[in-house]
Coordinates of C-alpha atoms and ligand atoms in Angstrom, one line a residue:
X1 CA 7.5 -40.0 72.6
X2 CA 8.7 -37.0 70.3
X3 CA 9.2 -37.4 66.9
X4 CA 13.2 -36.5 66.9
X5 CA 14.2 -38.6 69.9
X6 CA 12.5 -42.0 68.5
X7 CA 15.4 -44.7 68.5
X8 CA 15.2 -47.1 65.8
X9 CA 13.8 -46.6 62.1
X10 CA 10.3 -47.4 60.2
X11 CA 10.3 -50.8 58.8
X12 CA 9.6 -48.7 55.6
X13 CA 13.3 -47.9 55.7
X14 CA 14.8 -51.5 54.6
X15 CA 12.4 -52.2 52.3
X16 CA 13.9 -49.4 50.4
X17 CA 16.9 -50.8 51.9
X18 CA 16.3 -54.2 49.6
X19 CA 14.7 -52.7 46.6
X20 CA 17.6 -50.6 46.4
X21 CA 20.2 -53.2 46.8
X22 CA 18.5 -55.2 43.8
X23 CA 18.4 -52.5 41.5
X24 CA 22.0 -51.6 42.4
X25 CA 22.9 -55.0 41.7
X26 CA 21.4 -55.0 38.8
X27 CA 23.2 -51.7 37.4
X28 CA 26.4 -52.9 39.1
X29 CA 26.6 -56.0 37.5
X30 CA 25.6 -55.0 34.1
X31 CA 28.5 -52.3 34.5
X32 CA 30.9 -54.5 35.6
X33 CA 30.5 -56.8 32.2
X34 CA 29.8 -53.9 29.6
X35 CA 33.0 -53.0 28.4
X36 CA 34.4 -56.6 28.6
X37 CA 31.2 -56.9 26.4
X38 CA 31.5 -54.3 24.1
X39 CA 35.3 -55.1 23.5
X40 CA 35.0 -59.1 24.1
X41 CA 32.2 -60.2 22.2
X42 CA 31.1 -57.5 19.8
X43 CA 34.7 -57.0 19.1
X44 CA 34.6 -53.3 19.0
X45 CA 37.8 -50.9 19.4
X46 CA 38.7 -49.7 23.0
X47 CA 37.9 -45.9 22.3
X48 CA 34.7 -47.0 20.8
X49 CA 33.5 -49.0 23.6
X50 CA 34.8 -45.8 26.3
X51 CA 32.9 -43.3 24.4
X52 CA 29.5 -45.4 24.3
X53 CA 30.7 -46.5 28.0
X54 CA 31.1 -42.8 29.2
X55 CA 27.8 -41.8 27.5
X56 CA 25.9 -44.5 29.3
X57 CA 27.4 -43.4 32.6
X58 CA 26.4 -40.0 32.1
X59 CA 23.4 -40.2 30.9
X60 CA 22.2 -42.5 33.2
X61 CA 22.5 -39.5 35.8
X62 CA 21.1 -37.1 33.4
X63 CA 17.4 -38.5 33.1
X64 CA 16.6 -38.7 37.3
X65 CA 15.5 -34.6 36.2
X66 CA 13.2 -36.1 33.8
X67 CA 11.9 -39.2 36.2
X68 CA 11.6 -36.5 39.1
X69 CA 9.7 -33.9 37.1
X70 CA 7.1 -36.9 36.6
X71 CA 7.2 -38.4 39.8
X72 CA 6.5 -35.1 41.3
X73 CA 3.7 -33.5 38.8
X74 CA 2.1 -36.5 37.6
X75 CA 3.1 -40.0 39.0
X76 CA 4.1 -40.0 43.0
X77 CA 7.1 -41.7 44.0
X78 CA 5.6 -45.5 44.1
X79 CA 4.4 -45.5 40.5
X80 CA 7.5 -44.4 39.0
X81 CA 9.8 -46.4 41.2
X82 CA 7.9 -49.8 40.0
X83 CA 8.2 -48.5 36.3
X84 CA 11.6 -47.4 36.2
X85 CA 12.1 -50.9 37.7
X86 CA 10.0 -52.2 34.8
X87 CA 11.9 -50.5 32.0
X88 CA 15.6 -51.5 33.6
X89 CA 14.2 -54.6 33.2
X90 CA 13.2 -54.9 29.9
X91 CA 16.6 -53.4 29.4
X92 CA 19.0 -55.5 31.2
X93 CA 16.3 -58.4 29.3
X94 CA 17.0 -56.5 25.7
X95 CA 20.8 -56.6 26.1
X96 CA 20.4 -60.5 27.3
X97 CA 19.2 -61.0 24.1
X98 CA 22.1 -58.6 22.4
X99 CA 24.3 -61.0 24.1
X100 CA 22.4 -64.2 22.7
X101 CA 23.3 -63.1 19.1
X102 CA 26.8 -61.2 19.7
X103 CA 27.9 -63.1 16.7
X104 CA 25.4 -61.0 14.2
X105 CA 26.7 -57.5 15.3
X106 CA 24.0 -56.2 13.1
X107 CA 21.1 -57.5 15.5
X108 CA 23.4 -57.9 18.8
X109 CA 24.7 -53.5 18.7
X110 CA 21.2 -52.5 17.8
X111 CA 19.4 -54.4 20.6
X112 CA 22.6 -53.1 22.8
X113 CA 21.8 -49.7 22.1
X114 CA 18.0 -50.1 22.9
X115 CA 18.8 -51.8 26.0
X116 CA 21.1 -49.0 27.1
X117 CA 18.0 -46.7 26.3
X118 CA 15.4 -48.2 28.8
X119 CA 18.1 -48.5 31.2
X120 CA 18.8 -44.8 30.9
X121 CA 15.3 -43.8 31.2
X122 CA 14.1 -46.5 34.0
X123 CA 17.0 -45.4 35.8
X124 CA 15.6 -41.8 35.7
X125 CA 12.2 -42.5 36.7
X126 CA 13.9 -45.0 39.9
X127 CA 17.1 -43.6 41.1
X128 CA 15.6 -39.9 41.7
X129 CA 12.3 -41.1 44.1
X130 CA 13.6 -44.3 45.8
X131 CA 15.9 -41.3 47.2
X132 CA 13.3 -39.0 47.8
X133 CA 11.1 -41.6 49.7
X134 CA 13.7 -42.2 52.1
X135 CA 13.1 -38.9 53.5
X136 CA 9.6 -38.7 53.4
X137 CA 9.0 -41.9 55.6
X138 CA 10.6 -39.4 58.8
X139 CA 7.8 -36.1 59.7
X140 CA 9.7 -33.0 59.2
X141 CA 12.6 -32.3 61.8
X142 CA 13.0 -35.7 62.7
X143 CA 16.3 -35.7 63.1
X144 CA 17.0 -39.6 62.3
X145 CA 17.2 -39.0 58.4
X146 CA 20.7 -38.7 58.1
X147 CA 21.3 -41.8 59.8
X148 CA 18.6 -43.3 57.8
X149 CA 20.1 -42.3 54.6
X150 CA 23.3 -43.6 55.8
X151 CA 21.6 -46.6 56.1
X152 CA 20.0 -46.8 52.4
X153 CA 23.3 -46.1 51.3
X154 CA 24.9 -49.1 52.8
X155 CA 22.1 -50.8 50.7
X156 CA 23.3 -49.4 47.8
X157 CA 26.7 -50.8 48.3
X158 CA 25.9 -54.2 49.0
X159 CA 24.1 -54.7 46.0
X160 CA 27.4 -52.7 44.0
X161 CA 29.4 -54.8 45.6
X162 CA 28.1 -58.2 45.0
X163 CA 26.7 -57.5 41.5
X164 CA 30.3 -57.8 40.0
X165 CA 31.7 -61.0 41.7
X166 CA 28.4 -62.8 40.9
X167 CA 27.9 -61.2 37.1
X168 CA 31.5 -61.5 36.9
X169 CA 31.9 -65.5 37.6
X170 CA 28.7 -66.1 35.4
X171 CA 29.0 -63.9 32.8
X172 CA 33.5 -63.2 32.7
X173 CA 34.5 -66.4 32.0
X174 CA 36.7 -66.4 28.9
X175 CA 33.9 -67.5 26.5
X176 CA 32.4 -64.4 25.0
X177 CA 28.9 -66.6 25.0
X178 CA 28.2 -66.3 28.8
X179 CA 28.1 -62.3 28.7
X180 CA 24.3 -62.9 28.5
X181 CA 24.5 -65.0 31.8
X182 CA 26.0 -61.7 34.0
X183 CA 23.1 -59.6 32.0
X184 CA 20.3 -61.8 32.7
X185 CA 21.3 -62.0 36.1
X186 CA 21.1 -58.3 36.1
X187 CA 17.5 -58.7 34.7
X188 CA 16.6 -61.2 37.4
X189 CA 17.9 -59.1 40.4
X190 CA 15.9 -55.7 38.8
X191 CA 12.5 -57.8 38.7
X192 CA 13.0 -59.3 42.5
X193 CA 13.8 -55.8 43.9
X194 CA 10.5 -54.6 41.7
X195 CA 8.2 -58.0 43.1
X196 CA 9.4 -56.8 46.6
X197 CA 8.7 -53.2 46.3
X198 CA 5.3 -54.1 44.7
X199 CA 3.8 -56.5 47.3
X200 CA 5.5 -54.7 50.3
X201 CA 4.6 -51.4 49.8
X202 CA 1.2 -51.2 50.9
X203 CA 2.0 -52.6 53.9
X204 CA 5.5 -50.8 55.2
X205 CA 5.6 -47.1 53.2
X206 CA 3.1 -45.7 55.2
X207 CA 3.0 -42.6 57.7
X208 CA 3.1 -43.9 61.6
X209 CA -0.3 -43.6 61.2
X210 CA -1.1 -45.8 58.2
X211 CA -1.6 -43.5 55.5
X212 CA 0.4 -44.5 52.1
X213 CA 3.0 -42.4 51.1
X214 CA 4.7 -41.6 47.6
X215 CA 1.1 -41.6 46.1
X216 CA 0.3 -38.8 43.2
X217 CA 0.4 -35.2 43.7
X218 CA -3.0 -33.3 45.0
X219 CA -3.0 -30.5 42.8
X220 CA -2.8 -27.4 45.0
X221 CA -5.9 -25.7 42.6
X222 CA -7.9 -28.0 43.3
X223 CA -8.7 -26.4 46.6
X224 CA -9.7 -23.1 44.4
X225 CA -12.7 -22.6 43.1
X226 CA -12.5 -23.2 39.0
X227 CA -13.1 -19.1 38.8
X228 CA -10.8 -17.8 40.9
X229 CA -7.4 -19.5 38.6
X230 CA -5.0 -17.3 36.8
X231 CA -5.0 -20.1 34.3
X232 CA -4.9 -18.1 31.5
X233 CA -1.7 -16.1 32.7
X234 CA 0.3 -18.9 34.0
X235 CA -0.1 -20.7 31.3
X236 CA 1.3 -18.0 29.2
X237 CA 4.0 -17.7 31.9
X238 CA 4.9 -21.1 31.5
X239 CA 4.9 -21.8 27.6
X240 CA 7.2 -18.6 27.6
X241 CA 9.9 -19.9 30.3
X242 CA 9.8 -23.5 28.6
X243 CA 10.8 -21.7 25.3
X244 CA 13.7 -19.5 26.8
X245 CA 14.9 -22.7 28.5
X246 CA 14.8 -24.5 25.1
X247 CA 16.2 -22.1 23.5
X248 CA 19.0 -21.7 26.1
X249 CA 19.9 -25.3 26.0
X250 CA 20.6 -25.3 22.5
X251 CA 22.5 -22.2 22.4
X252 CA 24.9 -23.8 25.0
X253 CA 24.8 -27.0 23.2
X254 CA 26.1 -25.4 20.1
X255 CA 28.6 -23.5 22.0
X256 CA 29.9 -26.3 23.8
X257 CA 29.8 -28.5 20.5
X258 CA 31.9 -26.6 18.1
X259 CA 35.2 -27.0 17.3
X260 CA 36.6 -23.3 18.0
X261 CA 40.1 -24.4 16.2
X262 CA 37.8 -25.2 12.7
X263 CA 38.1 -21.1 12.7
X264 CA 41.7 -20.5 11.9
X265 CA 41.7 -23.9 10.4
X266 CA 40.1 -24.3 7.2
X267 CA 40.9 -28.3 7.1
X268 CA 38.8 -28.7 10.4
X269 CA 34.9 -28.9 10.0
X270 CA 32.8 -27.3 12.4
X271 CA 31.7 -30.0 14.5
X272 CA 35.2 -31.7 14.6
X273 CA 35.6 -34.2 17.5
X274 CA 32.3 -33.4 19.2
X275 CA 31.3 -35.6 22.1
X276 CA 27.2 -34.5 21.6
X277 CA 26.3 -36.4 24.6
X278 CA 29.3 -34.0 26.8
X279 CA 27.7 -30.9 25.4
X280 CA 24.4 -31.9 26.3
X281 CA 25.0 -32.8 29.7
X282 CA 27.1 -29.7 30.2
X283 CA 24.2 -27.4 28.8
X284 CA 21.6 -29.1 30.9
X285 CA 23.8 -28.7 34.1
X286 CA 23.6 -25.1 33.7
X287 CA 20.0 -24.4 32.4
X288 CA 18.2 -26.8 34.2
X289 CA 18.7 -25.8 37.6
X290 CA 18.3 -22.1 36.2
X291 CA 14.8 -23.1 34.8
X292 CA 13.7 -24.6 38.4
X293 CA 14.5 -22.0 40.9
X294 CA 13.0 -19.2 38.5
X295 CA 9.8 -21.2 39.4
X296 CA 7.0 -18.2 39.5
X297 CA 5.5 -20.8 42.3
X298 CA 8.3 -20.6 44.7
X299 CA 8.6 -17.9 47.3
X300 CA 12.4 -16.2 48.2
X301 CA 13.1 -18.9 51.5
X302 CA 11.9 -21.9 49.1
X303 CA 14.9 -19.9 46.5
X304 CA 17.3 -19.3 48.9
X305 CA 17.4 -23.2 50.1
X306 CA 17.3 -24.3 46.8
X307 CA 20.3 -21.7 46.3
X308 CA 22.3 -23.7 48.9
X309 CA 21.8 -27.2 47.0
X310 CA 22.9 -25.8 44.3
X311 CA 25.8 -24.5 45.6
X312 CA 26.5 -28.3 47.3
X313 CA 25.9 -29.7 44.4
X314 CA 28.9 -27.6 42.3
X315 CA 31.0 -28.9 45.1
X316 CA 30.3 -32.6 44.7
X317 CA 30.9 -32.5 41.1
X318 CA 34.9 -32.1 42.0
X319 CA 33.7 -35.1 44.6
X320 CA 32.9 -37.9 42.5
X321 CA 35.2 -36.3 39.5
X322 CA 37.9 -37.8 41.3
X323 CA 36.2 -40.7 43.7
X324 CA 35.1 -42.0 40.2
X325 CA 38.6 -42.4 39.3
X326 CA 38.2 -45.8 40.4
X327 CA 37.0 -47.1 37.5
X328 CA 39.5 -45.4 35.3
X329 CA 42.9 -44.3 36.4
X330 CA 42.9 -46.0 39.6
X331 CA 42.5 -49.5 37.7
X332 CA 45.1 -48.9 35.4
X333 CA 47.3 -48.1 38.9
X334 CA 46.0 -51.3 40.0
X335 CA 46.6 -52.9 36.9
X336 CA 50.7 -51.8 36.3
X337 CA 51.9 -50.5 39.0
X338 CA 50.7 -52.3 42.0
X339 CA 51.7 -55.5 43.6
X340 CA 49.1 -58.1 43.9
X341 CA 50.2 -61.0 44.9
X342 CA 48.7 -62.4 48.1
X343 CA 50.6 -66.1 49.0
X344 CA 51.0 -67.3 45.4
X345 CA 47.9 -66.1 43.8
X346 CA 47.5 -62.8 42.3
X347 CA 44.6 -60.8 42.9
X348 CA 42.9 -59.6 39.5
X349 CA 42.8 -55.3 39.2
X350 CA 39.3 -55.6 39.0
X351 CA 38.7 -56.4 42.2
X352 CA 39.9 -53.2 43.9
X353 CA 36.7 -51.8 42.8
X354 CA 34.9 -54.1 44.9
X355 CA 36.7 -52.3 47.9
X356 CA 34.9 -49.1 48.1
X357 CA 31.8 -50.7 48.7
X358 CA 32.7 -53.4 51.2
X359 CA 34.3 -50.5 52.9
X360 CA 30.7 -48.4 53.3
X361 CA 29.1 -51.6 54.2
X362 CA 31.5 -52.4 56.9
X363 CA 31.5 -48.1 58.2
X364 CA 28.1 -47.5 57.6
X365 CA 26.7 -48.2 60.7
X366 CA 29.5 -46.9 62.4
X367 CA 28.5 -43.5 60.5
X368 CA 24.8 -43.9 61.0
X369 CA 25.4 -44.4 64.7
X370 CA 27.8 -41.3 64.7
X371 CA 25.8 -39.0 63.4
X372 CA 22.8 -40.5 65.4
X373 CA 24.7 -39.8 68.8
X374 CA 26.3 -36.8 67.9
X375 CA 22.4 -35.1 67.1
X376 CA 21.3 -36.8 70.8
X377 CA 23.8 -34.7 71.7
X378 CA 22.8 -31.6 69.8
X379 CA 26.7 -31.1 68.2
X380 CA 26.1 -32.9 65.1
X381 CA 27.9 -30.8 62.6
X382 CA 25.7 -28.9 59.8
X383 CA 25.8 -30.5 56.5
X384 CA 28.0 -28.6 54.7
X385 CA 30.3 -29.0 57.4
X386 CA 30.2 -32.8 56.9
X387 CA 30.7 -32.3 52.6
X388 CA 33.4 -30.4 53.5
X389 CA 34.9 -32.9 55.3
X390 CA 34.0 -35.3 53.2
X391 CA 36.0 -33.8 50.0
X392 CA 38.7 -32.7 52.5
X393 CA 39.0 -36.9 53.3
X394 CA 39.1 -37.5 49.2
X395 CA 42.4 -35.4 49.3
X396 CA 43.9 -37.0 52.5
X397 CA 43.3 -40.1 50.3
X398 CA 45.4 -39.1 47.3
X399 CA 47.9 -37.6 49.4
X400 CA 48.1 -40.6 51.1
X401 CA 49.0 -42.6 47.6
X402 CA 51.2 -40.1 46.6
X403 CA 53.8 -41.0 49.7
X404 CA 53.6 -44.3 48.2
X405 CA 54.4 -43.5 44.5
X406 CA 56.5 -40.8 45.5
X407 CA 60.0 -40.8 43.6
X408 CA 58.8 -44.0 42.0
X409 CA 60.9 -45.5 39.0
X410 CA 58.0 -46.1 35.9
X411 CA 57.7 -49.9 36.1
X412 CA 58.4 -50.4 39.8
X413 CA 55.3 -51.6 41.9
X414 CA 54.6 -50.8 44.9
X415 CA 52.2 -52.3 48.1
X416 CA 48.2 -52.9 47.8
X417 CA 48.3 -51.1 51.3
X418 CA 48.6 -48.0 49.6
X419 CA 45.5 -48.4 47.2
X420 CA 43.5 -50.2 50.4
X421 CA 44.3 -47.3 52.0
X422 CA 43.2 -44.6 49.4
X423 CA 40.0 -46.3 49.5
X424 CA 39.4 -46.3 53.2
X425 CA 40.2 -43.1 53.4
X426 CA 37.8 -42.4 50.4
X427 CA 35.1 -44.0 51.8
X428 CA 34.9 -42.6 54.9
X429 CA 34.7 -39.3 52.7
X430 CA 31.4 -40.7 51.0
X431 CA 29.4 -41.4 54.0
X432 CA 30.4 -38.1 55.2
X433 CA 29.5 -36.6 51.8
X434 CA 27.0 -38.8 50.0
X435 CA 23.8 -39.8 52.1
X436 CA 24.1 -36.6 53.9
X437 CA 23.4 -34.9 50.9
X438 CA 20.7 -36.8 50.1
X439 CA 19.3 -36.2 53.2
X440 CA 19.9 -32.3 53.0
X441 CA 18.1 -32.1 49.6
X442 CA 15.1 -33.7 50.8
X443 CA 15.2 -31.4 54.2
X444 CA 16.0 -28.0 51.9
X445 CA 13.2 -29.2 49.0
X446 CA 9.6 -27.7 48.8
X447 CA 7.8 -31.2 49.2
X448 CA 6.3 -30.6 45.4
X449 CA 9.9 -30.1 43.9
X450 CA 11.7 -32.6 46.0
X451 CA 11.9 -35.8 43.4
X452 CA 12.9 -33.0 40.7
X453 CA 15.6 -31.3 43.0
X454 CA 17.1 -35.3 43.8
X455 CA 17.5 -35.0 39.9
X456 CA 19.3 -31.9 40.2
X457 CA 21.5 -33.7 42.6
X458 CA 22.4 -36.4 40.7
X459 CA 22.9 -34.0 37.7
X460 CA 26.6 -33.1 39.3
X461 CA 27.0 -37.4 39.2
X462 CA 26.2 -36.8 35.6
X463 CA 28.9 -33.7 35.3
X464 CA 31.0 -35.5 37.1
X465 CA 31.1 -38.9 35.1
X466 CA 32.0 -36.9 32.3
X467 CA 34.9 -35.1 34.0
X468 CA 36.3 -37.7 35.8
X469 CA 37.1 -39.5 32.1
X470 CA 39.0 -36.2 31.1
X471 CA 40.9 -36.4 34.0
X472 CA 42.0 -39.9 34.2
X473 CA 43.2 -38.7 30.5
X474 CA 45.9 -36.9 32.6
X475 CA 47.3 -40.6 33.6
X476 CA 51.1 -40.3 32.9
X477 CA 52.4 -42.1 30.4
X478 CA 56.2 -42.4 29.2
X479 CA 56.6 -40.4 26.4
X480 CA 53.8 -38.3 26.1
X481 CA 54.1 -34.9 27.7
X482 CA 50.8 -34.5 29.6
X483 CA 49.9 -31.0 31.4
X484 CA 46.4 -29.7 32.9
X485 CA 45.9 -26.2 33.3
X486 CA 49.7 -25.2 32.7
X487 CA 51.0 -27.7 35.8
X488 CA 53.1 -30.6 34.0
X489 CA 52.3 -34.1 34.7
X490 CA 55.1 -36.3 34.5
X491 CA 54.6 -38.8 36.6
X492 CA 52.1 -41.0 39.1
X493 CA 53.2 -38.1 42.1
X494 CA 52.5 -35.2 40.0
X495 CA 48.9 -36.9 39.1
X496 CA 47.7 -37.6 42.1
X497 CA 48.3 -34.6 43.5
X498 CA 46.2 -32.9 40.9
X499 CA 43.5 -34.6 42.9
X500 CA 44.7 -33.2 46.0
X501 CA 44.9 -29.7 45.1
X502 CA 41.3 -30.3 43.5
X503 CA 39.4 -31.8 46.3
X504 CA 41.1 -30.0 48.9
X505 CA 40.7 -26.2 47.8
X506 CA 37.0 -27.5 47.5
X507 CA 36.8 -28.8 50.8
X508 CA 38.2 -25.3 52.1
X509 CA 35.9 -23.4 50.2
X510 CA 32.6 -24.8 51.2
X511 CA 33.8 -25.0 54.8
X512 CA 34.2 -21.2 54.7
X513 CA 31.3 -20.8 53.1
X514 CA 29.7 -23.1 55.8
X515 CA 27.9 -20.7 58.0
X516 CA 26.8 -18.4 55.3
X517 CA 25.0 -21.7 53.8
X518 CA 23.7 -22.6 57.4
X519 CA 22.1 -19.8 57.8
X520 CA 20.9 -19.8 54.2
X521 CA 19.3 -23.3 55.0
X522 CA 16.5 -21.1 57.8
X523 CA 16.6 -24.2 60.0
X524 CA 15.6 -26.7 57.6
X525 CA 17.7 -29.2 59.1
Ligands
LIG1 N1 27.4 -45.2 44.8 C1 26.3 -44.3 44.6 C2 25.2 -45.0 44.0 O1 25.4 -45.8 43.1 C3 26.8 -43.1 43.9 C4 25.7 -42.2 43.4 C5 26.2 -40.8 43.1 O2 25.6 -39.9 43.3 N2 27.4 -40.7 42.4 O3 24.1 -44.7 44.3

């Protein structure tokens, strides 16, 4: 039977499936508790704990480039998927210990911030080539792999949305002392997805005809005989483009870092106010990609679909600026304005954010058979088409809440339908937009740049973190005049439809520019 009308997936598939879940729960869970954490038990201020919070976040989406550059020069997929499982161990393990002594805040914020480290880094070497090894269990062209990644993706949500109701009931309990409970939890569910991956993957990640995948690169020289290598000259080559890209970096990090008012005002110092960690994300965002499709290795088609990730990728960033909301604005909604009582018992604000990803896990096979049938078919729509719907369902969603508030007296609550059905609506936006792109990075990547490119992908998650907290700082509240870009935001209508505008001049953007990136892609779909 031919490859692209097989029914059915590779067993390979769901133990990606369960490795992911783990380490979702896992980083989930340890989410769900860290600023009750930070503010509960090691007492510190609420702006504190949201700039260390929004760094993590960040971050955390920042080192996939670095886990991906390894995977895909030096390690393969497998070996850096069971040591960024290792590391997120050790630091979910480090900040079960912070949380064994957050009484001594000089030993309890220390082992905090090394925890946060290997969490940052293992997350870089995982998150970046579980992704990438979805795609390369299907032979090019096969055209299950966005139903596959659909698939994954409903993995990742059922470990997001367990993690917090189980870390929450061990760990949120009133007493600051069971914090460590909800983390080593987190440490637990890390090391079962890694003892799964580990004694599974010989068996199921394998090409239908038996032969491991995710192992280390073959260099391509090796094939050439030792005389016949430019080594001398690309060496050269390279040295001088790592240089520029350094230098480049910094350059933007300065720029982005300085306080530009210090100039006319003398009683300002230079670096004023600077969120470091913002600057460097931001400079990476632009360089990084820069650095990558410069590659002297890559040829003009290998560019040009790396060209039309990129250009994806700028899009998503307004995506999950606003999805993200969820944790931010959207909980303070929760929180004030919206009526949660169910019989006598009021449901707790945290609990909305469970909603998003019971949503995926109950549409996701819906999606996955969608997109399955329509490509049967041959009228499944091209990818961009489905991000553009997918950003174009994210503004349906806020225009949807902003019926609800609209005209609203400050104080007045109004029905969980309206926030349930934000979310819906919302989620049926991510499967549209979020596997598929997964799925189109690994059809558009040159199979030695596809772990690295993934990183690029989750750069604009990185971006978008960032953002997402400066808009949420748009949030009305009474007496404080609030405007963004010159358009006044006085109240909960006027805000939400600052997503609307935002995610829906997106969505009509990329869907013009639709068949232009179709045809960009050269049938790599
Ligand atoms: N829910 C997704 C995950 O945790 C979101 C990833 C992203 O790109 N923002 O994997």
């Amino acid at each position: 039977m031919n490859q692209t009308q097989q029914k059915g997936h590779p067993k390979g598939l769901y133990l990606l499936f369960v490795t992911e879940m783990w380490e979702r729960f896992s980083y989930y869970g340890m989410r769900a508790l860290f600023m009750l954490y930070m503010t509960q038990a090691l007492l510190l201020n609420k702006e504190t704990a949201s700039e260390i919070y929004g760094s993590y976040t960040g971050l955390v989406y920042l080192t996939p480039l670095l886990g991906g550059y390894i995977s895909d020069r030096y390690w393969g997929n497998r070996r850096s998927i069971v040591w960024g499982a290792i590391v997120m161990a050790i630091g979910q393990l480090l900040l079960f210990l912070s949380a064994c002594y957050y009484t001594h805040i000089s030993v309890a914020q220390p082992l905090m911030m090394a925890g946060l480290g290997a969490l940052i880094l293992g997350n870089g070497l995982f998150k970046p080539n579980i992704s990438t090894m979805v795609g390369s269990l299907y032979a090019e062209g096969d055209n299950r792999k966005d139903s596959a990644f659909t698939i994954f993706y409903m993995g990742v949500n059922v470990g997001a949305m367990i993690a917090p109701l189980w870390c929450g009931l061990v760990g949120n309990t009133g007493h600051p002392e069971d914090f460590k409970w909800g983390f080593l939890s987190a440490c637990i569910g890390m090391l079962i997805g890694a003892l799964v991956f580990q004694l599974l993957k010989n068996r199921y990640i394998v090409t239908p005809e038996g032969a491991p995948i995710g192992m280390p690169p073959v260099p391509q020289a090796a094939t050439v005989p030792e005389a016949e290598k430019p080594v001398a000259k690309e060496n050269k080559v390279s040295y001088r483009r790592i240089i520029v890209a350094g230098l480049g970096t910094l350059v933007l990090l300065l720029l982005f870092s300085i306080n530009w008012g210090s100039f006319s005002n003398p009683a300002i110092s230079i670096f004023e106010g600077t969120d470091w960690i913002g600057s460097m994300i931001y400079a990476c965002v632009i360089v990084m990609p820069l650095f990558i499709i410069t590659d002297p290795s890559l040829t003009r088609l290998e560019q040009q679909r790396i060209g039309v990730i990129y250009i994806i990728a700028f899009f998503v960033i307004f995506f999950w600026a606003a999805y993200e909301q969820a944790g931010a604005s959207l909980t303070f909604f929760a929180d004030e304005q919206t009526d949660r009582m169910i019989g006598g018992w009021e449901m707790p604000a945290a609990y909305f954010q469970s909603f998003p990803a019971l949503f995926v896990i109950l549409l996701a096979p819906v999606f996955a058979s969608l997109w399955s049938f329509l490509g049967r078919k041959g009228i499944e729509p091209a990818s961009p088409v489905k991000q553009s719907i997918g950003l174009l369902l994210l503004s349906l969603g806020y225009l949807f809440i902003a019926f609800g508030v609209h005209g609203l007296e400050p104080g007045v609550k109004v029905s969980m339908m309206w926030l349930t059905g934000l979310y819906f609506i919302h989620t049926m936006g991510e499967l549209s937009l979020a596997p598929i792109g997964l799925s189109m990075v690994y059809k558009l990547s040159p199979v030695r740049f596809s772990s690295l490119l993934m990183g690029v992908w989750y750069l604009s998650t990185s971006a978008a973190n960032k953002l997402a907290g400066l808009l949420s700082s748009y949030y009305p509240e009474e007496g404080v005049e609030k405007s963004f870009l010159g358009y006044q935001v006085e109240n909960l209508f006027d805000f939400f439809m600052v997503f609307v505008f935002m995610s829906g001049a997106a969505a009509v953007i990329l869907f013009l520019l639709s068949s232009k990136l179709k045809k960009m892609m050269a049938g790599a779909e």
